[in-house]
mmCIF file of C-alpha atoms and ligand atoms in Angstrom:
data_model
loop_
_atom_site.group_PDB
_atom_site.id
_atom_site.type_symbol
_atom_site.label_atom_id
_atom_site.label_comp_id
_atom_site.label_asym_id
_atom_site.label_seq_id
_atom_site.Cartn_x
_atom_site.Cartn_y
_atom_site.Cartn_z
ATOM 1 C CA MET A 281 76.446 9.429 6.558
ATOM 2 C CA LYS A 282 73.429 9.388 9.710
ATOM 3 C CA LYS A 283 72.047 12.011 8.112
ATOM 4 C CA VAL A 284 72.124 10.971 4.486
ATOM 5 C CA LEU A 285 70.720 7.557 5.826
ATOM 6 C CA ALA A 286 67.783 9.323 7.752
ATOM 7 C CA LEU A 287 67.582 11.932 4.499
ATOM 8 C CA ILE A 288 66.046 8.904 1.960
ATOM 9 C CA LEU A 289 64.374 7.106 5.214
ATOM 10 C CA ALA A 290 62.306 10.445 4.996
ATOM 11 C CA VAL A 291 61.853 10.740 1.685
ATOM 12 C CA ILE A 292 60.623 6.874 1.644
ATOM 13 C CA MET A 293 57.987 7.485 4.249
ATOM 14 C CA MET A 294 56.286 11.122 2.231
ATOM 15 C CA VAL A 295 56.374 9.407 -1.172
ATOM 16 C CA SER A 296 54.963 6.327 0.007
ATOM 17 C CA LEU A 297 52.352 8.522 1.906
ATOM 18 C CA LEU A 298 51.560 10.221 -1.220
ATOM 19 C CA ALA A 299 50.978 6.886 -2.527
ATOM 20 C CA GLY A 300 49.052 5.890 -0.705
ATOM 21 C CA CYS A 301 46.534 8.470 -0.888
ATOM 22 C CA ALA A 302 46.376 8.878 -4.349
ATOM 23 C CA ALA A 303 45.340 4.786 -3.833
ATOM 24 C CA PRO A 304 42.388 3.790 -6.519
ATOM 25 C CA GLN A 305 39.882 2.530 -3.832
ATOM 26 C CA PRO A 306 38.339 -0.467 -4.149
ATOM 27 C CA ALA A 307 35.811 -1.391 -6.094
ATOM 28 C CA SER A 308 32.338 -0.547 -3.409
ATOM 29 C CA THR A 309 30.312 -3.673 -2.779
ATOM 30 C CA ASN A 310 29.301 -1.427 0.613
ATOM 31 C CA THR A 311 26.616 -0.876 2.504
ATOM 32 C CA GLU A 312 25.259 2.612 3.766
ATOM 33 C CA THR A 313 27.227 1.378 7.550
ATOM 34 C CA GLN A 314 30.697 1.285 5.860
ATOM 35 C CA THR A 315 30.186 4.790 4.009
ATOM 36 C CA THR A 316 33.025 6.959 4.470
ATOM 37 C CA THR A 317 32.758 10.690 5.113
ATOM 38 C CA THR A 318 35.916 11.629 2.129
ATOM 39 C CA GLU A 319 34.372 12.970 -0.647
ATOM 40 C CA GLN A 320 35.775 11.336 -3.496
ATOM 41 C CA LYS A 321 33.782 8.223 -2.285
ATOM 42 C CA PRO A 322 29.946 8.259 -3.594
ATOM 43 C CA GLU A 323 28.266 7.175 -0.886
ATOM 44 C CA ALA A 324 26.383 4.346 -1.945
ATOM 45 C CA LYS A 325 22.334 4.309 -2.542
ATOM 46 C CA LYS A 326 20.083 4.179 0.115
ATOM 47 C CA LYS A 327 18.153 0.843 0.110
ATOM 48 C CA PHE A 328 13.988 1.223 0.274
ATOM 49 C CA ALA A 329 12.620 -2.260 0.111
ATOM 50 C CA PHE A 330 8.240 -2.816 -0.505
ATOM 51 C CA ILE A 331 6.229 -5.729 -0.029
ATOM 52 C CA PHE A 332 2.989 -5.613 -1.045
ATOM 53 C CA LYS A 333 -0.145 -8.270 0.477
ATOM 54 C CA ASN A 334 0.966 -10.207 -2.792
ATOM 55 C CA THR A 335 1.749 -11.224 -6.526
ATOM 56 C CA GLY A 336 -0.604 -10.861 -8.818
ATOM 57 C CA ASN A 337 -2.337 -7.865 -8.446
ATOM 58 C CA PRO A 338 -2.362 -4.949 -10.628
ATOM 59 C CA TYR A 339 -3.338 -2.220 -7.464
ATOM 60 C CA GLY A 340 -0.379 -3.719 -6.415
ATOM 61 C CA GLU A 341 1.747 -3.026 -8.689
ATOM 62 C CA LYS A 342 1.198 0.423 -9.432
ATOM 63 C CA GLN A 343 1.362 1.103 -5.891
ATOM 64 C CA MET A 344 4.368 -0.108 -5.995
ATOM 65 C CA ASP A 345 5.345 1.678 -9.200
ATOM 66 C CA GLY A 346 4.722 4.618 -7.755
ATOM 67 C CA PHE A 347 7.242 3.520 -4.789
ATOM 68 C CA LYS A 348 10.059 2.924 -6.962
ATOM 69 C CA THR A 349 9.156 6.925 -9.153
ATOM 70 C CA ALA A 350 9.673 8.325 -5.971
ATOM 71 C CA ILE A 351 12.563 5.977 -4.138
ATOM 72 C CA GLU A 352 14.812 7.077 -7.808
ATOM 73 C CA GLU A 353 14.360 10.507 -8.157
ATOM 74 C CA LEU A 354 14.834 11.066 -4.971
ATOM 75 C CA GLY A 355 18.667 8.705 -5.791
ATOM 76 C CA GLY A 356 17.624 5.553 -3.397
ATOM 77 C CA GLU A 357 17.369 2.041 -4.347
ATOM 78 C CA ALA A 358 14.017 0.857 -4.729
ATOM 79 C CA ILE A 359 13.439 -3.481 -4.104
ATOM 80 C CA LEU A 360 10.005 -3.969 -4.672
ATOM 81 C CA LYS A 361 8.776 -7.494 -2.812
ATOM 82 C CA ALA A 362 5.373 -9.905 -2.798
ATOM 83 C CA PRO A 363 4.809 -13.017 -2.033
ATOM 84 C CA ASP A 364 3.019 -15.543 -3.693
ATOM 85 C CA GLN A 365 -0.332 -16.013 -0.631
ATOM 86 C CA PRO A 366 -1.280 -12.847 1.096
ATOM 87 C CA THR A 367 -0.609 -13.903 4.380
ATOM 88 C CA ALA A 368 1.900 -12.681 7.261
ATOM 89 C CA GLU A 369 3.825 -15.714 7.522
ATOM 90 C CA ALA A 370 5.475 -14.903 4.187
ATOM 91 C CA GLN A 371 5.751 -10.749 4.869
ATOM 92 C CA ILE A 372 7.540 -12.017 7.710
ATOM 93 C CA GLN A 373 9.762 -14.486 5.599
ATOM 94 C CA MET A 374 10.595 -11.617 3.604
ATOM 95 C CA ILE A 375 11.268 -8.859 6.447
ATOM 96 C CA GLU A 376 14.126 -11.219 8.365
ATOM 97 C CA GLU A 377 15.418 -11.296 4.622
ATOM 98 C CA LEU A 378 15.902 -7.865 3.951
ATOM 99 C CA ILE A 379 17.049 -6.692 7.676
ATOM 100 C CA ALA A 380 19.829 -9.655 7.130
ATOM 101 C CA GLN A 381 20.754 -7.305 3.761
ATOM 102 C CA LYS A 382 20.345 -3.838 5.699
ATOM 103 C CA VAL A 383 18.508 -1.985 3.885
ATOM 104 C CA ASP A 384 17.653 1.519 5.356
ATOM 105 C CA CYS A 385 13.141 0.797 4.952
ATOM 106 C CA ILE A 386 10.821 -1.308 5.021
ATOM 107 C CA ALA A 387 7.508 -0.301 4.307
ATOM 108 C CA LEU A 388 4.906 -2.432 3.498
ATOM 109 C CA THR A 389 1.028 -3.573 2.930
ATOM 110 C CA GLY A 390 0.585 -5.212 5.954
ATOM 111 C CA ASN A 391 -1.711 -9.163 5.771
ATOM 112 C CA ASP A 392 -1.926 -8.421 9.213
ATOM 113 C CA PRO A 393 -2.376 -5.753 11.601
ATOM 114 C CA ASP A 394 -0.454 -7.767 14.805
ATOM 115 C CA ALA A 395 0.954 -10.784 14.061
ATOM 116 C CA LEU A 396 4.268 -8.701 11.871
ATOM 117 C CA GLN A 397 5.347 -6.931 15.423
ATOM 118 C CA PRO A 398 8.068 -8.610 16.083
ATOM 119 C CA ALA A 399 9.783 -8.808 13.130
ATOM 120 C CA LEU A 400 8.997 -5.227 12.656
ATOM 121 C CA LYS A 401 10.016 -4.762 15.960
ATOM 122 C CA LYS A 402 13.327 -6.768 15.298
ATOM 123 C CA ALA A 403 13.844 -4.518 12.282
ATOM 124 C CA MET A 404 13.739 -0.861 13.983
ATOM 125 C CA ASP A 405 15.965 -2.404 16.511
ATOM 126 C CA ALA A 406 18.491 -2.781 13.804
ATOM 127 C CA GLY A 407 18.186 1.589 13.007
ATOM 128 C CA ILE A 408 15.201 0.093 9.810
ATOM 129 C CA LYS A 409 12.812 2.764 9.128
ATOM 130 C CA VAL A 410 9.557 0.896 8.570
ATOM 131 C CA LEU A 411 5.627 2.350 7.538
ATOM 132 C CA SER A 412 3.400 0.878 6.474
ATOM 133 C CA ALA A 413 0.718 2.442 3.337
ATOM 134 C CA ASP A 414 -2.269 1.531 2.251
ATOM 135 C CA SER A 415 -3.019 -1.646 4.664
ATOM 136 C CA ALA A 416 -1.543 -0.391 7.849
ATOM 137 C CA VAL A 417 0.040 -3.025 10.432
ATOM 138 C CA ASN A 418 -0.641 -1.400 14.193
ATOM 139 C CA ALA A 419 1.206 1.814 15.751
ATOM 140 C CA GLN A 420 3.997 0.011 17.717
ATOM 141 C CA SER A 421 5.039 -2.360 14.402
ATOM 142 C CA ARG A 422 5.554 1.072 12.474
ATOM 143 C CA MET A 423 6.371 4.581 12.723
ATOM 144 C CA VAL A 424 4.597 6.301 10.579
ATOM 145 C CA HIS A 425 0.972 4.710 8.124
ATOM 146 C CA VAL A 426 0.582 6.094 4.574
ATOM 147 C CA ASN A 427 -3.320 6.102 4.514
ATOM 148 C CA GLN A 428 -5.255 6.565 1.069
ATOM 149 C CA ALA A 429 -8.077 7.931 1.998
ATOM 150 C CA ASP A 430 -10.595 8.704 5.511
ATOM 151 C CA PRO A 431 -11.305 5.079 6.087
ATOM 152 C CA GLU A 432 -14.831 6.604 7.532
ATOM 153 C CA ARG A 433 -15.659 7.894 4.094
ATOM 154 C CA ILE A 434 -14.670 5.037 2.302
ATOM 155 C CA GLY A 435 -17.008 2.535 4.111
ATOM 156 C CA ARG A 436 -19.540 5.215 4.403
ATOM 157 C CA VAL A 437 -19.795 5.654 0.604
ATOM 158 C CA GLU A 438 -19.644 2.354 -0.326
ATOM 159 C CA VAL A 439 -23.151 1.468 1.780
ATOM 160 C CA GLN A 440 -24.646 4.289 0.313
ATOM 161 C CA ALA A 441 -23.957 4.108 -3.288
ATOM 162 C CA VAL A 442 -25.138 0.205 -2.820
ATOM 163 C CA VAL A 443 -28.351 1.290 -1.011
ATOM 164 C CA GLU A 444 -29.267 3.475 -4.002
ATOM 165 C CA MET A 445 -28.869 1.477 -6.216
ATOM 166 C CA ILE A 446 -31.093 -1.476 -5.083
ATOM 167 C CA GLY A 447 -33.463 1.126 -4.590
ATOM 168 C CA GLY A 448 -33.684 1.353 -0.875
ATOM 169 C CA SER A 449 -34.180 -1.880 0.116
ATOM 170 C CA GLY A 450 -33.428 -5.717 -0.191
ATOM 171 C CA GLU A 451 -30.446 -8.477 0.952
ATOM 172 C CA ILE A 452 -26.919 -6.453 0.356
ATOM 173 C CA ALA A 453 -23.167 -8.606 0.659
ATOM 174 C CA VAL A 454 -19.523 -7.515 1.190
ATOM 175 C CA LEU A 455 -17.087 -9.202 -1.104
ATOM 176 C CA SER A 456 -13.605 -8.980 1.023
ATOM 177 C CA ALA A 457 -10.205 -9.541 0.630
ATOM 178 C CA THR A 458 -8.740 -11.332 3.653
ATOM 179 C CA SER A 459 -10.209 -11.858 6.876
ATOM 180 C CA GLN A 460 -7.079 -10.562 8.550
ATOM 181 C CA ALA A 461 -6.709 -7.081 5.738
ATOM 182 C CA THR A 462 -6.206 -4.192 8.044
ATOM 183 C CA ASN A 463 -8.118 -1.519 5.512
ATOM 184 C CA GLN A 464 -10.674 -3.993 4.455
ATOM 185 C CA ASN A 465 -11.598 -4.874 8.141
ATOM 186 C CA THR A 466 -11.492 -0.876 8.883
ATOM 187 C CA TRP A 467 -13.442 0.042 5.883
ATOM 188 C CA ILE A 468 -16.828 -2.851 6.288
ATOM 189 C CA GLU A 469 -16.425 -1.409 9.924
ATOM 190 C CA TRP A 470 -17.890 1.413 8.612
ATOM 191 C CA MET A 471 -20.153 -0.046 6.267
ATOM 192 C CA LYS A 472 -21.705 -1.766 9.360
ATOM 193 C CA LYS A 473 -22.012 1.788 11.130
ATOM 194 C CA GLU A 474 -23.388 3.663 8.258
ATOM 195 C CA LEU A 475 -26.234 0.547 8.765
ATOM 196 C CA GLU A 476 -26.817 1.430 12.165
ATOM 197 C CA ASP A 477 -28.937 4.395 10.556
ATOM 198 C CA PRO A 478 -32.713 3.849 10.681
ATOM 199 C CA LYS A 479 -32.887 4.820 7.127
ATOM 200 C CA TYR A 480 -31.187 1.265 6.544
ATOM 201 C CA LYS A 481 -34.478 -0.311 8.131
ATOM 202 C CA ASP A 482 -35.360 -2.708 4.630
ATOM 203 C CA VAL A 483 -31.495 -3.170 3.772
ATOM 204 C CA LYS A 484 -30.022 -6.080 5.286
ATOM 205 C CA LEU A 485 -26.116 -7.302 5.442
ATOM 206 C CA VAL A 486 -26.337 -11.289 4.824
ATOM 207 C CA LYS A 487 -22.797 -12.136 4.793
ATOM 208 C CA VAL A 488 -19.270 -11.170 4.309
ATOM 209 C CA ALA A 489 -17.299 -12.983 2.159
ATOM 210 C CA TYR A 490 -13.367 -13.016 1.622
ATOM 211 C CA GLY A 491 -12.026 -13.592 -2.008
ATOM 212 C CA ASP A 492 -8.444 -13.621 -0.101
ATOM 213 C CA ASP A 493 -7.645 -10.938 -3.314
ATOM 214 C CA LEU A 494 -7.677 -13.609 -4.938
ATOM 215 C CA ARG A 495 -9.073 -13.774 -8.818
ATOM 216 C CA ASP A 496 -10.471 -16.850 -8.535
ATOM 217 C CA LYS A 497 -10.996 -18.057 -4.776
ATOM 218 C CA SER A 498 -13.141 -14.552 -5.357
ATOM 219 C CA VAL A 499 -15.443 -15.799 -8.914
ATOM 220 C CA SER A 500 -15.924 -18.636 -6.477
ATOM 221 C CA GLU A 501 -17.173 -16.584 -3.483
ATOM 222 C CA THR A 502 -19.531 -14.965 -6.069
ATOM 223 C CA GLU A 503 -20.916 -17.734 -7.216
ATOM 224 C CA ALA A 504 -21.901 -19.147 -3.506
ATOM 225 C CA LEU A 505 -22.827 -16.199 -2.577
ATOM 226 C CA LEU A 506 -24.999 -16.189 -5.780
ATOM 227 C CA LYS A 507 -25.782 -19.372 -4.791
ATOM 228 C CA SER A 508 -26.198 -18.880 -0.712
ATOM 229 C CA TYR A 509 -28.793 -15.404 -1.706
ATOM 230 C CA PRO A 510 -30.893 -16.653 -4.555
ATOM 231 C CA ASN A 511 -32.451 -12.726 -3.340
ATOM 232 C CA LEU A 512 -29.021 -11.077 -3.054
ATOM 233 C CA LYS A 513 -29.987 -7.043 -4.627
ATOM 234 C CA GLY A 514 -26.501 -5.925 -3.802
ATOM 235 C CA ILE A 515 -22.733 -6.601 -3.933
ATOM 236 C CA ILE A 516 -19.864 -4.067 -1.582
ATOM 237 C CA ALA A 517 -16.183 -5.502 -2.453
ATOM 238 C CA PRO A 518 -13.809 -3.299 -1.240
ATOM 239 C CA THR A 519 -10.698 -4.189 -2.733
ATOM 240 C CA THR A 520 -10.077 -4.403 -6.658
ATOM 241 C CA VAL A 521 -9.361 -7.880 -6.753
ATOM 242 C CA GLY A 522 -12.887 -8.948 -5.826
ATOM 243 C CA ILE A 523 -14.626 -6.112 -7.808
ATOM 244 C CA ALA A 524 -13.104 -7.400 -10.758
ATOM 245 C CA ALA A 525 -14.177 -10.696 -10.639
ATOM 246 C CA ALA A 526 -18.277 -9.375 -9.714
ATOM 247 C CA GLY A 527 -18.077 -7.947 -12.495
ATOM 248 C CA LYS A 528 -17.294 -11.057 -14.673
ATOM 249 C CA VAL A 529 -19.369 -13.351 -12.819
ATOM 250 C CA LEU A 530 -22.408 -11.019 -12.802
ATOM 251 C CA THR A 531 -21.549 -10.597 -16.650
ATOM 252 C CA ASP A 532 -21.168 -14.008 -17.457
ATOM 253 C CA LYS A 533 -24.237 -14.714 -15.551
ATOM 254 C CA GLY A 534 -26.701 -12.004 -17.321
ATOM 255 C CA LEU A 535 -26.978 -10.910 -13.967
ATOM 256 C CA LYS A 536 -27.129 -6.613 -15.246
ATOM 257 C CA GLY A 537 -29.544 -5.053 -12.722
ATOM 258 C CA LYS A 538 -30.540 -6.987 -11.101
ATOM 259 C CA VAL A 539 -27.273 -7.519 -8.982
ATOM 260 C CA GLN A 540 -26.179 -4.713 -8.322
ATOM 261 C CA LEU A 541 -22.466 -4.075 -8.143
ATOM 262 C CA THR A 542 -19.897 -1.308 -6.654
ATOM 263 C CA GLY A 543 -16.750 -1.047 -4.462
ATOM 264 C CA LEU A 544 -12.501 0.385 -4.802
ATOM 265 C CA GLY A 545 -11.285 -0.704 -8.615
ATOM 266 C CA LEU A 546 -9.334 -0.277 -10.606
ATOM 267 C CA PRO A 547 -10.460 1.876 -13.828
ATOM 268 C CA SER A 548 -8.387 -0.331 -15.973
ATOM 269 C CA GLU A 549 -9.705 -2.914 -14.833
ATOM 270 C CA MET A 550 -13.654 -2.154 -14.526
ATOM 271 C CA ALA A 551 -14.143 -0.667 -17.295
ATOM 272 C CA GLU A 552 -15.661 -2.721 -19.496
ATOM 273 C CA TYR A 553 -18.271 -3.253 -15.969
ATOM 274 C CA ILE A 554 -18.647 0.647 -15.684
ATOM 275 C CA GLU A 555 -19.600 0.813 -19.365
ATOM 276 C CA SER A 556 -22.083 -1.968 -19.357
ATOM 277 C CA GLY A 557 -23.796 -1.200 -16.297
ATOM 278 C CA VAL A 558 -22.996 -4.238 -14.311
ATOM 279 C CA CYS A 559 -21.484 -1.498 -12.051
ATOM 280 C CA PRO A 560 -22.737 1.400 -12.376
ATOM 281 C CA TRP A 561 -19.836 3.594 -10.459
ATOM 282 C CA MET A 562 -17.169 2.671 -8.133
ATOM 283 C CA TYR A 563 -14.915 4.486 -6.163
ATOM 284 C CA LEU A 564 -10.491 4.704 -5.786
ATOM 285 C CA TRP A 565 -7.922 6.558 -5.180
ATOM 286 C CA ASN A 566 -4.617 7.067 -7.272
ATOM 287 C CA PRO A 567 -2.732 4.209 -6.447
ATOM 288 C CA ILE A 568 0.516 5.383 -7.785
ATOM 289 C CA ASP A 569 0.723 8.088 -5.567
ATOM 290 C CA VAL A 570 0.106 6.256 -2.637
ATOM 291 C CA GLY A 571 3.397 3.860 -3.175
ATOM 292 C CA TYR A 572 4.434 7.187 -4.610
ATOM 293 C CA LEU A 573 3.580 9.237 -1.307
ATOM 294 C CA THR A 574 4.972 6.265 0.596
ATOM 295 C CA GLY A 575 8.155 6.795 -1.308
ATOM 296 C CA TYR A 576 8.942 10.159 0.038
ATOM 297 C CA ALA A 577 7.778 10.162 3.670
ATOM 298 C CA ALA A 578 10.405 7.393 3.999
ATOM 299 C CA PHE A 579 13.198 8.710 2.173
ATOM 300 C CA ALA A 580 12.211 11.831 5.438
ATOM 301 C CA LEU A 581 12.306 8.945 7.796
ATOM 302 C CA VAL A 582 15.537 8.037 6.515
ATOM 303 C CA GLU A 583 16.726 10.880 6.057
ATOM 304 C CA GLY A 584 16.134 12.136 9.627
ATOM 305 C CA LYS A 585 12.962 14.822 8.221
ATOM 306 C CA ILE A 586 10.574 13.609 10.493
ATOM 307 C CA THR A 587 10.171 10.842 12.652
ATOM 308 C CA GLY A 588 6.882 9.907 12.306
ATOM 309 C CA LYS A 589 5.286 11.721 14.778
ATOM 310 C CA VAL A 590 2.087 14.165 14.741
ATOM 311 C CA GLY A 591 3.232 17.624 13.892
ATOM 312 C CA ASP A 592 6.341 16.465 11.215
ATOM 313 C CA LYS A 593 6.521 17.753 7.791
ATOM 314 C CA PHE A 594 8.122 16.857 4.579
ATOM 315 C CA ASN A 595 7.598 17.087 0.912
ATOM 316 C CA ALA A 596 6.415 15.178 -1.036
ATOM 317 C CA GLY A 597 7.888 15.951 -4.597
ATOM 318 C CA LYS A 598 4.483 16.262 -7.565
ATOM 319 C CA LEU A 599 2.077 15.379 -4.283
ATOM 320 C CA GLY A 600 3.292 19.131 -2.559
ATOM 321 C CA ASP A 601 4.123 19.281 0.645
ATOM 322 C CA LYS A 602 2.681 17.091 3.269
ATOM 323 C CA GLU A 603 1.807 16.283 7.034
ATOM 324 C CA VAL A 604 2.194 13.521 9.608
ATOM 325 C CA ILE A 605 -1.253 13.610 11.312
ATOM 326 C CA ALA A 606 -2.485 11.283 14.693
ATOM 327 C CA ASP A 607 -4.686 8.093 13.442
ATOM 328 C CA GLY A 608 -5.565 6.667 17.404
ATOM 329 C CA ASP A 609 -2.468 5.357 19.311
ATOM 330 C CA GLY A 610 -0.387 6.083 16.436
ATOM 331 C CA THR A 611 0.044 8.296 13.338
ATOM 332 C CA GLN A 612 -0.695 8.838 9.648
ATOM 333 C CA ILE A 613 -0.409 10.607 6.024
ATOM 334 C CA MET A 614 -3.020 11.367 4.709
ATOM 335 C CA LEU A 615 -3.225 10.815 0.412
ATOM 336 C CA GLY A 616 -6.508 12.779 -0.429
ATOM 337 C CA ASP A 617 -10.019 11.887 -0.882
ATOM 338 C CA PRO A 618 -12.013 8.525 -2.625
ATOM 339 C CA PHE A 619 -12.681 9.325 -6.585
ATOM 340 C CA LYS A 620 -16.128 8.209 -8.116
ATOM 341 C CA PHE A 621 -15.675 6.871 -11.194
ATOM 342 C CA ASP A 622 -18.677 6.342 -13.672
ATOM 343 C CA ALA A 623 -20.078 5.525 -17.181
ATOM 344 C CA LYS A 624 -19.232 9.989 -17.422
ATOM 345 C CA ASN A 625 -16.360 9.748 -16.906
ATOM 346 C CA ILE A 626 -14.319 6.160 -17.018
ATOM 347 C CA GLY A 627 -12.753 6.607 -19.935
ATOM 348 C CA GLU A 628 -10.196 9.366 -19.147
ATOM 349 C CA TRP A 629 -9.019 7.011 -16.482
ATOM 350 C CA LYS A 630 -8.928 3.224 -17.861
ATOM 351 C CA SER A 631 -5.424 3.902 -18.845
ATOM 352 C CA VAL A 632 -3.796 5.492 -16.317
ATOM 353 C CA TYR A 633 -4.387 2.876 -13.525
HETATM 354 C C1 RAM B 970 -6.677 -4.941 -3.280
HETATM 355 C C2 RAM B 970 -6.115 -4.360 -1.993
HETATM 356 C C3 RAM B 970 -5.308 -3.548 -1.884
HETATM 357 C C4 RAM B 970 -6.694 -2.192 -1.484
HETATM 358 C C5 RAM B 970 -7.677 -2.125 -2.963
HETATM 359 C C6 RAM B 970 -8.361 -1.601 -3.016
HETATM 360 O O1 RAM B 970 -6.083 -4.184 -4.617
HETATM 361 O O2 RAM B 970 -6.236 -5.090 -0.900
HETATM 362 O O3 RAM B 970 -5.052 -3.265 0.186
HETATM 363 O O4 RAM B 970 -6.072 -1.095 -1.134
HETATM 364 O O5 RAM B 970 -7.967 -3.619 -3.119
#
């Protein structure tokens, strides 16, 4: 009798074990930390966030489009964010939310080089990979930076351009983004270094104005420059928002040829001013590619293929192989060279970005 009972028990145990194995898994709401190693269960998609400076900037939208394309090509989930105002505080709040959401990676275009450090360190301490793109955060706040082009070339070439446009002498001004923006501030430093050359002795930089990458403020800052400096001969706007606003003001006031304009602009927004001659030429890189490269670098960090140290190599999809190089006390990945847009080529580019 005992033997029969033991046999029945053994059969019951086997059946329940088999049933357990075959039982359907609950629908997964897991984050990456809960994924198991069983082959049956699909791994939750890794989450890659990108925070741009602020909303309403077509350049930022293109950059985020490129990031999303890369992340989706690689099978991840892209989370795209931007605050209403281009402030560090607003980005800090978003970083805190993303830490709570347990994302795998935060990429951002910083609104301040240093102010985001505590929040970004907290993210890295929580195991989140952090990188900046377009506008850097300091080296302690990131694992690597994705740089659009050599800042020295960007700064110097814009001064050379405006000086050629104004015929070698006169007053010039800069219309920038925010006063805290790392990318614009670095370019402006290089502009000032270029202006130290004695060949520019007759050129005077009268003011650096800040339109905060907000359309209306950039318009009013341009108007204020024209009012305060009636002899102004040229404006450099190293921001796509600023240069488009200045293009409109100069056009509306009939100042074509009297006040020259150059800087960094989106072909789609600047074509009319380049075609009209208000802005004889300008520069930029491909913002979609900046975002795309950031996506591939983010993925390589999360996969552990790179750590962000000099010499790390990874494949960046359609952009080919890329390498991490030095950048002061930090590291960076370089996209390429700035590109010159003028009346001859703007037609080909205005529908691209
Ligand atoms: C604006 C932003 C961005 C900068 C471009 C050139 O769209 O400030 O950060 O890279 O201009």
